[in-house]
Each structure stands twice: as structure tokens, then as C-alpha cells.
Short mmCIF file of C-alpha atoms in Angstrom, two decimals:
data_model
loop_
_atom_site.label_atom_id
_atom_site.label_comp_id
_atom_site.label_asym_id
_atom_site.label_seq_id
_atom_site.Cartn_x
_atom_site.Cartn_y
_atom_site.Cartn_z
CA UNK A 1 -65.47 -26.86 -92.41
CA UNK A 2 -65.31 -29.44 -95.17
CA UNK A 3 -68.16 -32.03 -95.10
CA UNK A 4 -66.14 -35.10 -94.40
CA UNK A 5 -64.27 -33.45 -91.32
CA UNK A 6 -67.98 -32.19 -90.21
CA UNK A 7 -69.40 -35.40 -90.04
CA UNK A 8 -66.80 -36.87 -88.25
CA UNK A 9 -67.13 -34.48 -85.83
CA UNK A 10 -70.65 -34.78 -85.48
CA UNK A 11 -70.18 -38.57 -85.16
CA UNK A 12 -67.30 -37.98 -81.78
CA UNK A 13 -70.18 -35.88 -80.59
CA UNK A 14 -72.80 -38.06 -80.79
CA UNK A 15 -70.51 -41.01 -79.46
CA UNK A 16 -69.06 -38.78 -76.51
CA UNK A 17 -72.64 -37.84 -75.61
CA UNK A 18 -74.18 -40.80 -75.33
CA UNK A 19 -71.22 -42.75 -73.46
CA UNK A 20 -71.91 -40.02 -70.81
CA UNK A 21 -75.48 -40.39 -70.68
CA UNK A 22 -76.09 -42.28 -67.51
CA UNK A 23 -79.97 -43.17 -68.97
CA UNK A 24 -78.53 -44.53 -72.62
CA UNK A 25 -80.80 -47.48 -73.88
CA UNK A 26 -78.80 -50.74 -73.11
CA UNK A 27 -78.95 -53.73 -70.99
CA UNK A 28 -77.28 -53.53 -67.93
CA UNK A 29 -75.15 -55.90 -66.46
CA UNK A 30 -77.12 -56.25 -63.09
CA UNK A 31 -80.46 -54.81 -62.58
CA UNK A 32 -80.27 -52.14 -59.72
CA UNK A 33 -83.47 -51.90 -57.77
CA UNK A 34 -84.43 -49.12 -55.36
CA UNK A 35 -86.60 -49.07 -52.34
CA UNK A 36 -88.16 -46.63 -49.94
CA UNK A 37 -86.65 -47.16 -46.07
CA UNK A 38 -90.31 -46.79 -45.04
CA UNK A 39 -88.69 -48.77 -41.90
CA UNK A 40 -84.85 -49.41 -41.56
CA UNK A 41 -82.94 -50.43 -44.43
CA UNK A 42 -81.90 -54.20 -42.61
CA UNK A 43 -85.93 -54.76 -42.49
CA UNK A 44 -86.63 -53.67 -46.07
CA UNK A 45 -83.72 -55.75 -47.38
CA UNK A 46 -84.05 -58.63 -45.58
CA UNK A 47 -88.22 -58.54 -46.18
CA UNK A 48 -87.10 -58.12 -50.20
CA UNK A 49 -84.67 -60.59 -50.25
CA UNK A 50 -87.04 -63.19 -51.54
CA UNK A 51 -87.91 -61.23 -54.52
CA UNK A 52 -84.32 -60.22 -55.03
CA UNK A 53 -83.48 -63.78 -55.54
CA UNK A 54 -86.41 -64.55 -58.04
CA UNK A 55 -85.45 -61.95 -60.14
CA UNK A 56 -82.19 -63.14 -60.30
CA UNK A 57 -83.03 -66.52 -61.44
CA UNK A 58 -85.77 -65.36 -63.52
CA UNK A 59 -83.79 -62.78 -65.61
CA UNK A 60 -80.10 -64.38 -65.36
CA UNK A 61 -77.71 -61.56 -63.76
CA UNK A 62 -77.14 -60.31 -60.81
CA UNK A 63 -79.58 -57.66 -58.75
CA UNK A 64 -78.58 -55.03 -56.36
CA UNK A 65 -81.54 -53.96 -53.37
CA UNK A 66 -80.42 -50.30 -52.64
CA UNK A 67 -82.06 -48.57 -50.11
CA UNK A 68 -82.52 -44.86 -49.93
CA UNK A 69 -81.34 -42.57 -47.37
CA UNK A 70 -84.95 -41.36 -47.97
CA UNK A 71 -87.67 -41.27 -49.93
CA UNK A 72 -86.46 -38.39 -51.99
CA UNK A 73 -83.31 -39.81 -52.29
CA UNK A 74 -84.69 -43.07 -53.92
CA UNK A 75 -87.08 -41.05 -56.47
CA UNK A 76 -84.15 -38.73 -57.24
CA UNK A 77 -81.65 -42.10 -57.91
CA UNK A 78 -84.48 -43.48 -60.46
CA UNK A 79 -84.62 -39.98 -62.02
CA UNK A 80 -80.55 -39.77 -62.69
CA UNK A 81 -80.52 -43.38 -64.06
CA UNK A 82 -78.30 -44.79 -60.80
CA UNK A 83 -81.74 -47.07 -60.40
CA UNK A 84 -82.91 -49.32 -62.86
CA UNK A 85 -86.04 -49.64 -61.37
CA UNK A 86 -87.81 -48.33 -58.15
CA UNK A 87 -90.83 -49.42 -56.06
CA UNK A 88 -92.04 -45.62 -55.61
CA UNK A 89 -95.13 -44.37 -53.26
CA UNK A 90 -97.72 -42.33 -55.53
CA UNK A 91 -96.35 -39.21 -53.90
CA UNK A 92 -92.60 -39.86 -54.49
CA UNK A 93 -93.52 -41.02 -57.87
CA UNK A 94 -95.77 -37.94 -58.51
CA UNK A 95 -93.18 -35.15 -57.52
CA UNK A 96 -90.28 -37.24 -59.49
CA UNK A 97 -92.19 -37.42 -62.72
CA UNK A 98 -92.25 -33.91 -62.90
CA UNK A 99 -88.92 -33.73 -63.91
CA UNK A 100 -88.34 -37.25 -65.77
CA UNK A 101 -90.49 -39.50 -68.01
CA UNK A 102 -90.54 -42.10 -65.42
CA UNK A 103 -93.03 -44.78 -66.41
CA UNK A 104 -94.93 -47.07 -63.75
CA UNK A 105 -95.07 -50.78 -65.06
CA UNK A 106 -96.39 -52.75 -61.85
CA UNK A 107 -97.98 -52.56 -58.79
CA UNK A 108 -99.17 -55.59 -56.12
CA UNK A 109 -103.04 -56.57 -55.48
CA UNK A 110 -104.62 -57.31 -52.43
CA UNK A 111 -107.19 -60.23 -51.84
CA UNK A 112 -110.69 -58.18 -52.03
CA UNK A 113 -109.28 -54.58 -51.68
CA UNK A 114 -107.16 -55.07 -54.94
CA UNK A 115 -104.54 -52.72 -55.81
CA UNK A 116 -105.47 -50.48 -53.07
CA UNK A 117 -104.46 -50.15 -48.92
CA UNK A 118 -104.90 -47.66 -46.17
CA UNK A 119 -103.16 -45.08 -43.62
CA UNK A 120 -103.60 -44.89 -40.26
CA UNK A 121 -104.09 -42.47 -37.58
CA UNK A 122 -102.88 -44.08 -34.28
CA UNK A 123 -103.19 -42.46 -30.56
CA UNK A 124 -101.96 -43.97 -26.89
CA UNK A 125 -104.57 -45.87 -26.29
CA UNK A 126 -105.93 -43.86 -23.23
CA UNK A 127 -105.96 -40.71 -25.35
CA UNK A 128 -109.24 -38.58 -24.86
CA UNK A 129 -109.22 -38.14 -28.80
CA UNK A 130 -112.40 -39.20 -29.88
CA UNK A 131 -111.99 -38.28 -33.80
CA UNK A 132 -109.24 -35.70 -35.84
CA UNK A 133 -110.78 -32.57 -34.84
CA UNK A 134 -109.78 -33.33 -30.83
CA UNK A 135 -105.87 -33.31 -31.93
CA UNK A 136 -106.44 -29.44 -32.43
CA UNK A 137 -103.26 -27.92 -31.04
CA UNK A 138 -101.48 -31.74 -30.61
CA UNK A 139 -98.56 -32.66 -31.82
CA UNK A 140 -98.74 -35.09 -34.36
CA UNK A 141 -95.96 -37.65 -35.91
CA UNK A 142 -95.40 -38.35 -39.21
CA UNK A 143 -93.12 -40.88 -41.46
CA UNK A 144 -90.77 -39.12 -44.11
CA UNK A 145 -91.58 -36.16 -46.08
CA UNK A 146 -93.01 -37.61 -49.64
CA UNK A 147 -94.33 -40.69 -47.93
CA UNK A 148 -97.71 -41.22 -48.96
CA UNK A 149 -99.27 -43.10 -46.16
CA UNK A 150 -96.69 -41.62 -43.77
CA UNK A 151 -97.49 -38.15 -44.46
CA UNK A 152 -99.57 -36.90 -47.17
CA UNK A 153 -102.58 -38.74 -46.71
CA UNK A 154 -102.82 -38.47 -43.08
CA UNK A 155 -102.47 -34.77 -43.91
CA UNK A 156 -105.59 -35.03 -46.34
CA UNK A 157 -107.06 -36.68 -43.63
CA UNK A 158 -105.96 -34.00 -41.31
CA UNK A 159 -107.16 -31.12 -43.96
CA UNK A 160 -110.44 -32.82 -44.41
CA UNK A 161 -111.02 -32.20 -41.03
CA UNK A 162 -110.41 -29.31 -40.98
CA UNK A 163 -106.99 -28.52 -39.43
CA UNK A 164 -104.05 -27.61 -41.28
CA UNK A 165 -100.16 -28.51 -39.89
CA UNK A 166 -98.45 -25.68 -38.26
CA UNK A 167 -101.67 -23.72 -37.91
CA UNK A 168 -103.63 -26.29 -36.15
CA UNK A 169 -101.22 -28.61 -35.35
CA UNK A 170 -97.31 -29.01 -35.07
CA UNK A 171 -96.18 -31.50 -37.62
CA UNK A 172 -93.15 -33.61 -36.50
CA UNK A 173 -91.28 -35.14 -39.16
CA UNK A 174 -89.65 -38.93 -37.97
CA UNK A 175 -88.84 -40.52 -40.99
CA UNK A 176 -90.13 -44.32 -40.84
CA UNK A 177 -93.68 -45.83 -40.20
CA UNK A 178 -92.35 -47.64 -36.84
CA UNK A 179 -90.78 -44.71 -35.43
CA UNK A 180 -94.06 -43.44 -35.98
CA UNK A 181 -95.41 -45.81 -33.93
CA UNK A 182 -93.28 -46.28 -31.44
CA UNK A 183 -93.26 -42.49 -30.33
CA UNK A 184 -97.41 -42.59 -30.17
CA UNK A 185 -96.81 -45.30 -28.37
CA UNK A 186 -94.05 -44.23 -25.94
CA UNK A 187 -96.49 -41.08 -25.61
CA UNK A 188 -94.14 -38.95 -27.06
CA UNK A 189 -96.56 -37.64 -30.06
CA UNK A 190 -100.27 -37.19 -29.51
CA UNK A 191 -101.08 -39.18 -32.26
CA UNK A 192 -99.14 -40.21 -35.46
CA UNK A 193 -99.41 -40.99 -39.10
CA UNK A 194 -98.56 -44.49 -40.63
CA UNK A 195 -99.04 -47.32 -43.15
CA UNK A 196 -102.30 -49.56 -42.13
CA UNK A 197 -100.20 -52.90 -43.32
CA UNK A 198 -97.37 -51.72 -41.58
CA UNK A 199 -99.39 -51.09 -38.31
CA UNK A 200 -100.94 -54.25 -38.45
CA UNK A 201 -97.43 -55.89 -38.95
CA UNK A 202 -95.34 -54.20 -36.24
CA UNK A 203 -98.15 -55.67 -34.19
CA UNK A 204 -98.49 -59.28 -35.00
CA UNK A 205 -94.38 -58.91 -34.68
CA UNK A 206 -94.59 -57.79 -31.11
CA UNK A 207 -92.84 -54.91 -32.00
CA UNK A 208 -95.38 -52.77 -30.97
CA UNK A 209 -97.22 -52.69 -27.63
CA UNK A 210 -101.33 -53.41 -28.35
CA UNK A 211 -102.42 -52.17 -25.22
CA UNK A 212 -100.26 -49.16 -25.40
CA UNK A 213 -102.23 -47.35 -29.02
CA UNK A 214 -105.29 -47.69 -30.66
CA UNK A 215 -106.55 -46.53 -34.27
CA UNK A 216 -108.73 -43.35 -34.50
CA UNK A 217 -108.93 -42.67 -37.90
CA UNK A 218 -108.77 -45.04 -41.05
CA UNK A 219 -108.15 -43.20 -44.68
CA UNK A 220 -109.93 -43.73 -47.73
CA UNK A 221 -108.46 -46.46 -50.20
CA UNK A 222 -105.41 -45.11 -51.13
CA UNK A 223 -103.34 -46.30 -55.12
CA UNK A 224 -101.02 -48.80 -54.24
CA UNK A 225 -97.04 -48.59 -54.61
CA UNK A 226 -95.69 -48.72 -58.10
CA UNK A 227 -92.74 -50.59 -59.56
CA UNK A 228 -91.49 -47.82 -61.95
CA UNK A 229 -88.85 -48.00 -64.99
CA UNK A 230 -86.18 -45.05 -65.23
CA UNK A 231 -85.83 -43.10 -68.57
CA UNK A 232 -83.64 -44.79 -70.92
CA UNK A 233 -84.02 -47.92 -69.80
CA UNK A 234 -83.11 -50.61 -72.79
CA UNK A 235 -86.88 -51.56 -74.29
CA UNK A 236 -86.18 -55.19 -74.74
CA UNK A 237 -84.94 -55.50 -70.95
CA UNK A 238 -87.93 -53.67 -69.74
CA UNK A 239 -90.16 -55.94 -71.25
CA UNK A 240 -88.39 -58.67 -69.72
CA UNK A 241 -88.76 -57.27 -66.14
CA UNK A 242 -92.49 -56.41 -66.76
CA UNK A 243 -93.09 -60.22 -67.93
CA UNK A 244 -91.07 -61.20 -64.97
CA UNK A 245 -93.02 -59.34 -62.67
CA UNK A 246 -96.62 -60.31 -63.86
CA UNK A 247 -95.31 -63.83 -63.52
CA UNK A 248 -94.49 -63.62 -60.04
CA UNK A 249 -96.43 -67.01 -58.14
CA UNK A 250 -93.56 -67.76 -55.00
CA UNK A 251 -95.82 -66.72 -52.08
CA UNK A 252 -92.63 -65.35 -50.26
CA UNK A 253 -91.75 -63.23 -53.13
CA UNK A 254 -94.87 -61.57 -52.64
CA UNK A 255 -95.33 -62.12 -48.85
CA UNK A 256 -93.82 -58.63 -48.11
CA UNK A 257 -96.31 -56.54 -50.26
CA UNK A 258 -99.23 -59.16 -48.94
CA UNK A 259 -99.79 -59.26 -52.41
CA UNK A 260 -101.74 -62.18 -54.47
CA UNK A 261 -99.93 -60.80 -57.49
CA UNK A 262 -98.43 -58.03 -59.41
CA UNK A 263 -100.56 -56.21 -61.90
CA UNK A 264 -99.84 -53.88 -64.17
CA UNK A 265 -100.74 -50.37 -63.94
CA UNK A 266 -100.06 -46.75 -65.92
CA UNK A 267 -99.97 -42.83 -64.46
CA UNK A 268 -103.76 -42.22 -64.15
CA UNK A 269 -104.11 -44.58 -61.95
CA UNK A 270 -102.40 -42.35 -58.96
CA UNK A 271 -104.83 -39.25 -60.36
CA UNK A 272 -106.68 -39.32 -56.91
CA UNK A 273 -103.76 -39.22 -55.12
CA UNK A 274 -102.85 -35.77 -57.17
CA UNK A 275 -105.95 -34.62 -56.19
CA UNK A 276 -105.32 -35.25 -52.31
CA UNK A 277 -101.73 -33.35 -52.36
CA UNK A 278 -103.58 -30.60 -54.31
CA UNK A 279 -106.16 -30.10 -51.52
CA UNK A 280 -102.70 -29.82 -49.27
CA UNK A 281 -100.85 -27.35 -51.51
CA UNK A 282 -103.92 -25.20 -51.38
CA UNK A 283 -103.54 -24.50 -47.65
CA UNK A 284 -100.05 -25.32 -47.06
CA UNK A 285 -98.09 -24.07 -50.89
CA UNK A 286 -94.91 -25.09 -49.35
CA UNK A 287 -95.81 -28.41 -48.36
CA UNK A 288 -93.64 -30.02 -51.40
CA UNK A 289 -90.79 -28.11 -50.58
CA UNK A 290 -89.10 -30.25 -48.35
CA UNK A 291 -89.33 -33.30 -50.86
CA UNK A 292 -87.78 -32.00 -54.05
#
């Protein structure tokens, strides 16, 4: 081939490739952000829509809230470049960055826990469960497959005390925190697996009965949620969203994450929550499985 015709060729290549690259660096004209359905997607859009709207002023073009079918879907989205950015658990985040240079940029802090919160293992509230190790042979509800403190870490929690799902206990799989909830507390799970600030909010809502469950185990501190860039992402426009995020001040921007502020925050900093699904895998090797 002569050298003139191979570089053109070359060139139509590289042109073709990259205007079918769904991940090619440029600035988008709207930023698409992604969010778990930890409860149903009306609540988690209407509790976002006051950040929604300050990033929208803040950056100048229009934002799209897009709400998994689950949490897998969400992580997967962000991995094929149909999110810009995605507000990812540690465990969704974990499994996703296996396959895609994903890269974390912010995550909210807490007045005196910092960037930390907890799960929650609930029972009715006239359960004779005095601690995990009385749920033996129980079943036991939990929130969507890679939720973090909907499922794995009540599982650690679980495994630390010895019992392991499907051996010791039958693991039912209900997709959201308050369905969670609700089915401990319309005794139709023995006990269940959920979000501590989602507990404590379907309470002071009145969605959920006070007199009907009651908390028997608390977890350790667990990483908080991360605000996560997809690959390809233009480097300019990132750095614009991370400034914009840092900046965040409106109180009902942040109300939903019950956050003082955004921080920012890197990989290692959801290392202990590798170590908890690792303690899981070791009894239970299929336990990601169901989440890829």
C-alpha cells in the first residue's frame, strides 16, 4: 500500500473509532448522573432534586438524575460511559472497577463520624433475638445484591458471628432498604439488613412503625458512598464537577446525604470494605455472582 493511501486509512480508522467510543474525552452536552434505587426511584429523585438543580446552575447545562433498575445496573451504566458520573456504594464501586478505570472523586461527611455511617440489623420488636447468633436457622431480609449496607455488611456482620447465608440462614433478597424494613416489620422476615440513616429516616417519616422493630445489631463504621467519574470522561469537565462538588454550602443540596460537606476521597479509602467482602467470598465464593 503506498504511504499516502496508508495514512489516510489509518486516519478513517482512528476517526471511525473514536466517534464510536461511547467513553471519548469531550464535554458533554448535559451531565448524566446515576443513582442507586436504594428506595424507589420517585424518593431518590425527588430527595436529589436539590442537588440536581445546583449543579445545573453551577456548571451551566442541563443534568439528567437516572435511576437504576438496580444497583448493578447503575455501576454497569458508569462502566459503558451511558453515566457521566455515579454516586456508587463501596461494593458496587468495588466489583465495577474491576473491569473499568473508574475513579472516585467525592464522597459526603458527617458531623463527628466524618465520612463514615452504619448498617443495621433490625428485628419485630417482640423478637426473642437477643444478639446474631439467635437468628440461627431465621430467615433474614436483605436490600439488593451489591448493596453495601443492604447486604454485604450485614453479611460480615452475619459471618463474624459466625453463621454463613444458606447454611445458617436463608438469605432473602428484597431489593430496597424500606422493603427491608417494612417486611421485619410486617413480621414477614425474622430480622433484616438495612442502611442506619435510612432506618432512622423511614422512622422520623412515619413510614415505619417504632413500636413494631427494634435494632439488634449496629455494624462497624462503614466508607461512605462515593461520587465516581466514568473512563473517558473530558479532564477539564471533570475538574469542573470536582470543584463544584467541594463547593457545595446549600444545606438542602446536602440534606439528603446528611452531609456537612463533600470531601474528596481516592480507592484506598474503601480498602476495609474489600477486606469485609473477602471474609464473605471465603465462605460463600459465589457470593459476587449475582452482582456482576
Amino acid at each position: 500500500m503506498r504511504p499516502l493511501l496508508k495514512n489516510l486509512c489509518l486516519a478513517a480508522t482512528l476517526c471511525v473509532a473514536g466517534a464510536l467510543s461511547p467513553q471519548a474525552a469531550e464535554k458533554p452536552e448535559k451531565l448524566v448522573v446515576g443513582l442507586l434505587p436504594g428506595e424507589s426511584a420517585p424518593t431518590v429523585m425527588r430527595l436529589n432534586e436539590p442537588l440536581r438543580a445546583y449543579l445545573e446552575k453551577r456548571l451551566g447545562l442541563p443534568v439528567e438524575l437516572v435511576v437504576g433498575a438496580n444497583y448493578a445496573a447503575t455501576g454497569e451504566a458508569l462502566r459503558f460511559g451511558r453515566l457521566d458520573i455515579a454516586y456508587l456504594g463501596p461494593v458496587t464501586y468495588i466489583l465495577q472497577s474491576k473491569h473499568s478505570k473508574l475513579e472516585p472523586f467525592a464522597r459526603p461527611s458527617h458531623e463527628v463520624v466524618g465520612p463514615t455511617f452504619q448498617a443495621v440489623v433490625i428485628v419485630p420488636a417482640d423478637s426473642p433475638a437477643k444478639n446474631l447468633a439467635d437468628l440461627k436457622g431465621k430467615d433474614v431480609a436483605f436490600g439488593d445484591p451489591a448493596s453495601t449496607s443492604g447486604t454485604w455488611v450485614p453479611r460480615y456482620m452475619f459471618a463474624d458471628a459466625g453463621l454463613v447465608s444458606e447454611r445458617d440462614y436463608t438469605l432473602r433478597v428484597l431489593g430496597a432498604h424500606d422493603a427491608v424494613a417494612l417486611a421485619v416489620a410486617n413480621k414477614k422476615a425474622d430480622a433484616g439488613g438495612l442502611s442506619m440513616p435510612i432506618y432512622k429516616r423511614l422512622l422520623k417519616e412515619g413510614k415505619l412503625d417504632p413500636n413494631a422493630v427494634r435494632v439488634l445489631a449496629e455494624s462497624p463504621a462503614i466508607p461512605e458512598y462515593m461520587w465516581t467519574f466514568r473512563q473517558g470522561l473530558d479532564p477539564a469537565f471533570k475538574e469542573e464537577i470536582r470543584k463544584a462538588f467541594i463547593s457545595v454550602s446549600d444545606p438542602e443540596a446536602l440534606k439528603v446525604f446528611r452531609a456537612e460537606a463533600f470531601i474528596p476521597c481516592v480507592d484506598s479509602d474503601v480498602d476495609r470494605v474489600r477486606i469485609w467482602v473477602n471474609a464473605i467470598t471465603k465462605d460463600r465464593p459465589d457470593a459476587t455472582s449475582i452482582v456482576k
